[in-house]
PDB file of C-alpha atoms in Angstrom:
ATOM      1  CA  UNK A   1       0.000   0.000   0.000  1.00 39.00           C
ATOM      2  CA  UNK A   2       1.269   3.511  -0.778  1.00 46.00           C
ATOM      3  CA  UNK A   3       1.377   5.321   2.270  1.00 47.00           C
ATOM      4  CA  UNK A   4       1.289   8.748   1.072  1.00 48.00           C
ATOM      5  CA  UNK A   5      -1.870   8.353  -0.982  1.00 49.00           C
ATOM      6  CA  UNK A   6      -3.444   6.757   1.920  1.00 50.00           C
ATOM      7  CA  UNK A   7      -2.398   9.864   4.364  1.00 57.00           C
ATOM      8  CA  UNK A   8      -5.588  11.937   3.384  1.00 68.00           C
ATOM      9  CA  UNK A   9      -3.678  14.555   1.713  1.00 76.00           C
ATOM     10  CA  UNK A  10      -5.036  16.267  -1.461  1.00 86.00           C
ATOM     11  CA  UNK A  11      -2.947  15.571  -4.711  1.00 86.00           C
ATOM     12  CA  UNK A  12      -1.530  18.944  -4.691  1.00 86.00           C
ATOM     13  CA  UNK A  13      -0.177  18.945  -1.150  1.00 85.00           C
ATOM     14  CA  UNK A  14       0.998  14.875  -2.210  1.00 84.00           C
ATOM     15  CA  UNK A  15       3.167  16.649  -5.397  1.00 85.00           C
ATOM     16  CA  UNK A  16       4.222  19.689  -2.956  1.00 83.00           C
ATOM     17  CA  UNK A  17       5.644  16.576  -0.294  1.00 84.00           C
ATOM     18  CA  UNK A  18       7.792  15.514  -2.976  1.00 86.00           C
ATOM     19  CA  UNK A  19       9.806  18.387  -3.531  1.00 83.00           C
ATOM     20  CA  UNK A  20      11.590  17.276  -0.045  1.00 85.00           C
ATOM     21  CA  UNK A  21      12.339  13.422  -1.401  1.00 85.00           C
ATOM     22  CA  UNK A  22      16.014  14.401  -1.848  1.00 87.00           C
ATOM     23  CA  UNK A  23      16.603  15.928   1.470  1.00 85.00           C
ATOM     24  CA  UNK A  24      14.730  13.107   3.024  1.00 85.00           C
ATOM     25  CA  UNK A  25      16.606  10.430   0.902  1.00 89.00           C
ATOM     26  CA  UNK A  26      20.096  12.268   2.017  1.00 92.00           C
ATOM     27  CA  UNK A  27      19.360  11.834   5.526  1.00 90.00           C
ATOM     28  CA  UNK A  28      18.363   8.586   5.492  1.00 90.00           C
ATOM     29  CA  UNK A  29      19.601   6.430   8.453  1.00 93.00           C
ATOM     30  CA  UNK A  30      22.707   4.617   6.597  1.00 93.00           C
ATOM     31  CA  UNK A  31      24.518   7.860   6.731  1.00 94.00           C
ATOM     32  CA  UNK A  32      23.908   7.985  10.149  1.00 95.00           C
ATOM     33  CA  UNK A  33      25.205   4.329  10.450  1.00 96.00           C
ATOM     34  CA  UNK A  34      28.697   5.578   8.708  1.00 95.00           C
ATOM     35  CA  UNK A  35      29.064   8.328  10.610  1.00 95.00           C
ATOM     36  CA  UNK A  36      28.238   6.121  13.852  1.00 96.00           C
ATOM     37  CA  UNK A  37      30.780   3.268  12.966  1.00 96.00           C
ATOM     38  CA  UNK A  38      33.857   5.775  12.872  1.00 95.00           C
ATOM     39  CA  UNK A  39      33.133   6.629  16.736  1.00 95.00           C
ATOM     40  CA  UNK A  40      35.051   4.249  19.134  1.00 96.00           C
ATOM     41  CA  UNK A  41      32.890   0.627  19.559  1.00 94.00           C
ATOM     42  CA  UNK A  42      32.479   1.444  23.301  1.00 95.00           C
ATOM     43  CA  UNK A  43      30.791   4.606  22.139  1.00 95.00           C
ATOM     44  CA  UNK A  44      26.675   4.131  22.153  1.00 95.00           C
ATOM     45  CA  UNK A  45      24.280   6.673  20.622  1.00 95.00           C
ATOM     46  CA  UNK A  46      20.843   7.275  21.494  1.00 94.00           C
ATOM     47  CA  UNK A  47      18.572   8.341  18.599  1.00 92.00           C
ATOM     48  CA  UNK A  48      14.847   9.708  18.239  1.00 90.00           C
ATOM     49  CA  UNK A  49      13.413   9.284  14.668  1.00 84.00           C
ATOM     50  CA  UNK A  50      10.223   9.123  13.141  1.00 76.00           C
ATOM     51  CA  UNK A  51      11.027   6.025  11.097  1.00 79.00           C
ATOM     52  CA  UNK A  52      10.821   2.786  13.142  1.00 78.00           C
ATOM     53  CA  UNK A  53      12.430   0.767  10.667  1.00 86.00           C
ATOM     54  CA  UNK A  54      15.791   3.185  10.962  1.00 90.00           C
ATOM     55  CA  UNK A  55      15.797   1.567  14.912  1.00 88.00           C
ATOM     56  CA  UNK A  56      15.783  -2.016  13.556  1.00 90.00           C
ATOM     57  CA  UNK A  57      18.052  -1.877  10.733  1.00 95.00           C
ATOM     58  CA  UNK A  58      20.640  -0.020  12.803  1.00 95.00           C
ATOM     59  CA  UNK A  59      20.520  -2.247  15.861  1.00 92.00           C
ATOM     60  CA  UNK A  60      21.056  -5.472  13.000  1.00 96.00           C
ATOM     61  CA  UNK A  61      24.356  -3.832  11.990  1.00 97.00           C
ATOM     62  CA  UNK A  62      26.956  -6.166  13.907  1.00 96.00           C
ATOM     63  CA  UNK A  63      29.303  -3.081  14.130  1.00 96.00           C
ATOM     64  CA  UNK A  64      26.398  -1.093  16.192  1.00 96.00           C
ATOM     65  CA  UNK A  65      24.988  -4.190  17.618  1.00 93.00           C
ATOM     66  CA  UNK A  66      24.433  -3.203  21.961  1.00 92.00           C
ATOM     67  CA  UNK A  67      25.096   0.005  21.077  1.00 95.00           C
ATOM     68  CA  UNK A  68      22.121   2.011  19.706  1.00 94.00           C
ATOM     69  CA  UNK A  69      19.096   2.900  22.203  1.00 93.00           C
ATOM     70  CA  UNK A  70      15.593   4.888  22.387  1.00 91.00           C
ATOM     71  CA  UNK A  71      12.660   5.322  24.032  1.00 88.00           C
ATOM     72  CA  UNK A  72       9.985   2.857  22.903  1.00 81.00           C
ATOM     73  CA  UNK A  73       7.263   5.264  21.312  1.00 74.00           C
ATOM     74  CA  UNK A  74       5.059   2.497  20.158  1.00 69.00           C
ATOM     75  CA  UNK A  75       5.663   4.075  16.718  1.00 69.00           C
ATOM     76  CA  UNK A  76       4.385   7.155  17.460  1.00 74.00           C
ATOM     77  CA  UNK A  77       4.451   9.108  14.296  1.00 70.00           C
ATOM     78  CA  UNK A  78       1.818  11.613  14.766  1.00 75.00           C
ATOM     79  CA  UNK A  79       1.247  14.755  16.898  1.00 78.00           C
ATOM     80  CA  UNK A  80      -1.169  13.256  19.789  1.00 83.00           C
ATOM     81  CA  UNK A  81      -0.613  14.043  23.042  1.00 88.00           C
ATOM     82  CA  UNK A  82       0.932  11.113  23.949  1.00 85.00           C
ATOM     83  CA  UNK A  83       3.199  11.099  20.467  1.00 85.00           C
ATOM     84  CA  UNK A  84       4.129  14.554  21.985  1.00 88.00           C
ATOM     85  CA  UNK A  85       5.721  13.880  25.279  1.00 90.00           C
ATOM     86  CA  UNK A  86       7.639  11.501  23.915  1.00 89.00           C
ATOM     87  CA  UNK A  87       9.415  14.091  21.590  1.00 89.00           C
ATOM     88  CA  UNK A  88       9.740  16.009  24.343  1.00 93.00           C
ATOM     89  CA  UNK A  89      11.409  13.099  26.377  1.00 93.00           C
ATOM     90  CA  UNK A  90      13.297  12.604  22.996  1.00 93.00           C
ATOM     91  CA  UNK A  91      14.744  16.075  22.965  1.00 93.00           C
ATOM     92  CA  UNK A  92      15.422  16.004  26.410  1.00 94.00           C
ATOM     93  CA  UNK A  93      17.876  13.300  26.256  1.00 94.00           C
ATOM     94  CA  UNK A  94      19.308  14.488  22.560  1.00 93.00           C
ATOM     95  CA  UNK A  95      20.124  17.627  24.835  1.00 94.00           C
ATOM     96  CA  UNK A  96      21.527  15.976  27.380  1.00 93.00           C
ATOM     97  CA  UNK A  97      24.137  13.841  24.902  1.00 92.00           C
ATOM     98  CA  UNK A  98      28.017  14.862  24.292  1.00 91.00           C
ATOM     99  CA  UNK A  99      27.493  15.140  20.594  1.00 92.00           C
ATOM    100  CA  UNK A 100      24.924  15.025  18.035  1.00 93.00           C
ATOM    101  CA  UNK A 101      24.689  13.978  14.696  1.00 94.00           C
ATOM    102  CA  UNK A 102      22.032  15.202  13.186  1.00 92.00           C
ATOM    103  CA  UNK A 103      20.290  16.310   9.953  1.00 87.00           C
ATOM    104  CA  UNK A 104      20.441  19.341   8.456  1.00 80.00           C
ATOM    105  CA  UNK A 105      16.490  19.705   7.705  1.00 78.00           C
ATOM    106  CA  UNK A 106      15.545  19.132  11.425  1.00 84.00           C
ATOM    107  CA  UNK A 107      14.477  21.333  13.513  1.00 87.00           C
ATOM    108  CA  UNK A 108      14.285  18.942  15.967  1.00 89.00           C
ATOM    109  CA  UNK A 109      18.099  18.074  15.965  1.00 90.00           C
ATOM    110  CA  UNK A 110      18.717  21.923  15.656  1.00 91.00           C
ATOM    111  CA  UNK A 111      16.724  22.700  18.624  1.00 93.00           C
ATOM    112  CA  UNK A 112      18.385  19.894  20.926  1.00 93.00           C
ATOM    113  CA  UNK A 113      21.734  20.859  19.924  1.00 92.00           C
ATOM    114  CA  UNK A 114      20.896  24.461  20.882  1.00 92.00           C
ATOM    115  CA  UNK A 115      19.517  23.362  24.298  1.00 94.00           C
ATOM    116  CA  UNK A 116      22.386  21.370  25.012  1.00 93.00           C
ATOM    117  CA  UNK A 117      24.802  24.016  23.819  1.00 93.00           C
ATOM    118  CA  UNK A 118      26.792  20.838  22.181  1.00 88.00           C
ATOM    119  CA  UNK A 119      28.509  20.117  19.251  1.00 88.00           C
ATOM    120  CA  UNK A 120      27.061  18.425  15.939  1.00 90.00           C
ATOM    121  CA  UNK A 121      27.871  17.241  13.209  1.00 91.00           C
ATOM    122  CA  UNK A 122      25.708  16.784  10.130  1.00 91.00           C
ATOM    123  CA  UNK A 123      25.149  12.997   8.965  1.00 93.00           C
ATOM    124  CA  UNK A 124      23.695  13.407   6.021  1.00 91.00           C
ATOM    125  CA  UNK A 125      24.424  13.003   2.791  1.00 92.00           C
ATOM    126  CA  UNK A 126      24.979  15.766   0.212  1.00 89.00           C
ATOM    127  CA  UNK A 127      26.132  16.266  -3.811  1.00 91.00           C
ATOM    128  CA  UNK A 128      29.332  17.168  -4.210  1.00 88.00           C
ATOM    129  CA  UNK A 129      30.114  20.638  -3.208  1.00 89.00           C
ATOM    130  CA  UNK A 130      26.779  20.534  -1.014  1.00 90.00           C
ATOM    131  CA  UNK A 131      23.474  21.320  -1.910  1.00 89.00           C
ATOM    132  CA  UNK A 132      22.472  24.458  -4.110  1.00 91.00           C
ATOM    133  CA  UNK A 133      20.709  26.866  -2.188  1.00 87.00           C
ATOM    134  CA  UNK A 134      20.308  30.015  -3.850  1.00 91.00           C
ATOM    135  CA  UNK A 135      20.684  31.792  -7.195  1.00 93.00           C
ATOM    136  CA  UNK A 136      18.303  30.344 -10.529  1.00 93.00           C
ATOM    137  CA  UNK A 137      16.050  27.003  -9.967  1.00 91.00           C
ATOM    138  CA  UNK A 138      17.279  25.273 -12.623  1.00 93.00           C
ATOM    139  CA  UNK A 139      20.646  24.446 -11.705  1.00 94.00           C
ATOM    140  CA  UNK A 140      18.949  23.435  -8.135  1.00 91.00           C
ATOM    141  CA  UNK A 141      16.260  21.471 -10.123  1.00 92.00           C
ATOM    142  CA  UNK A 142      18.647  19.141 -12.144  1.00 94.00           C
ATOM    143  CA  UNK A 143      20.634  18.634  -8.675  1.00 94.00           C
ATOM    144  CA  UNK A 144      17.584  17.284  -7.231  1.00 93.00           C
ATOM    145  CA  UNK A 145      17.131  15.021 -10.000  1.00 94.00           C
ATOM    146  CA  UNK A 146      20.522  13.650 -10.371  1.00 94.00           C
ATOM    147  CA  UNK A 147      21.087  12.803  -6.638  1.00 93.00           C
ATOM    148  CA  UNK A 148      18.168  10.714  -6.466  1.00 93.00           C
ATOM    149  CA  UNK A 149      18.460   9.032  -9.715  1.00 95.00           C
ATOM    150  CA  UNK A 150      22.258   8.392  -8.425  1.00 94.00           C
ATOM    151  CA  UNK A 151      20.462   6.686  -4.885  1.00 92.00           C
ATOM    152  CA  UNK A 152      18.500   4.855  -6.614  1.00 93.00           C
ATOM    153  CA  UNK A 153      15.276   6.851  -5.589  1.00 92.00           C
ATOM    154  CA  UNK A 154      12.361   4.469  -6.893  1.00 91.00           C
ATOM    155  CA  UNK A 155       9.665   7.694  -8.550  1.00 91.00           C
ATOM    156  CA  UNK A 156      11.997  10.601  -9.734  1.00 93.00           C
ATOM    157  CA  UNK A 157       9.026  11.263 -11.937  1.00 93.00           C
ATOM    158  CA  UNK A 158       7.471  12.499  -9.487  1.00 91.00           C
ATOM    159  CA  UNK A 159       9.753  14.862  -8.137  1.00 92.00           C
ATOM    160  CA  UNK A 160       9.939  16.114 -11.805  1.00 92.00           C
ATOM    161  CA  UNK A 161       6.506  16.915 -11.793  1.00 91.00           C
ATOM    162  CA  UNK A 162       6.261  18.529  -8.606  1.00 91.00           C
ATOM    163  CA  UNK A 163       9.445  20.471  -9.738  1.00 91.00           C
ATOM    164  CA  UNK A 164       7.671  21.281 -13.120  1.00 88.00           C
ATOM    165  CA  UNK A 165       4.393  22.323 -10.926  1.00 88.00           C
ATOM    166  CA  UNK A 166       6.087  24.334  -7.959  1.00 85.00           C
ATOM    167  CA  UNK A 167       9.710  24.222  -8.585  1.00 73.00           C
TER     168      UNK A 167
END
């Protein structure tokens, strides 16, 4: 089942959610996992994410095996009340933490590193030279493009068309 068209989002505000595939796609957890295996193995991380599958796959890495922990949500991955204190418990202990690593696109990881006052370090992943920010689309359109074609991404053709659309 496709998960965004079951969300109960218009079609519009579907196409406008794919204009932040490649951000998502560069954070995804195995850059987090290469950043985490360079640490020291008696090093262990604690990490909040929206994604329970990113909690699995990085605790079945035998390199991070023991070593990566978080609060049990029960998937949480909307804004209840409940979902809510546990981002706050989240943030708490991402404050609390020696070092982040974090993604770029989160507020979340911006705010905890603020609280905390710590240092961070950006996991993700990014073209060559970083991403293109400012100055004409275009050049930032065919970035887009080409990074997720070159991961793989499974529907660049719809990032196209919500380029083409709102781009």
């Amino acid at each position: 089942k496709n998960k965004m068209k079951d969300s109960g989002l218009s079609q519009e505000e579907l196409l406008r959610m794919q204009l932040a595939a490649a951000f998502r796609v560069s954070c995804h957890y195995r850059f987090f996992a290469e950043k985490m295996k360079q640490y020291p193995k008696d090093k262990h991380f604690f990490i909040s994410t929206d994604t329970p599958e990113a909690v699995a796959k990085l605790n079945a890495m035998p390199e991070l095996a023991g070593r990566v922990h978080h609060l049990d949500s029960q998937s949480c991955t909307s804004r209840t009340p409940e979902c809510m204190l546990f981002a706050a418990a989240d943030l708490h202990l991402l404050s609390t933490t020696s070092e982040l690593l974090t993604s770029r696109w989160s507020a979340f990881s911006e705010t905890a590193g603020r609280v905390g006052a710590m240092p961070s370090t950006n996991a993700c992943d990014e073209p060559e030279g970083g991403w293109i920010m400012s100055g004409p689309k275009e050049p930032r359109q065919a970035q887009i493009v080409k990074y997720l074609e070159d991961q793989k991404f499974p529907d660049v053709d719809a990032v196209r068309k919500a380029i083409e659309k709102f781009g």
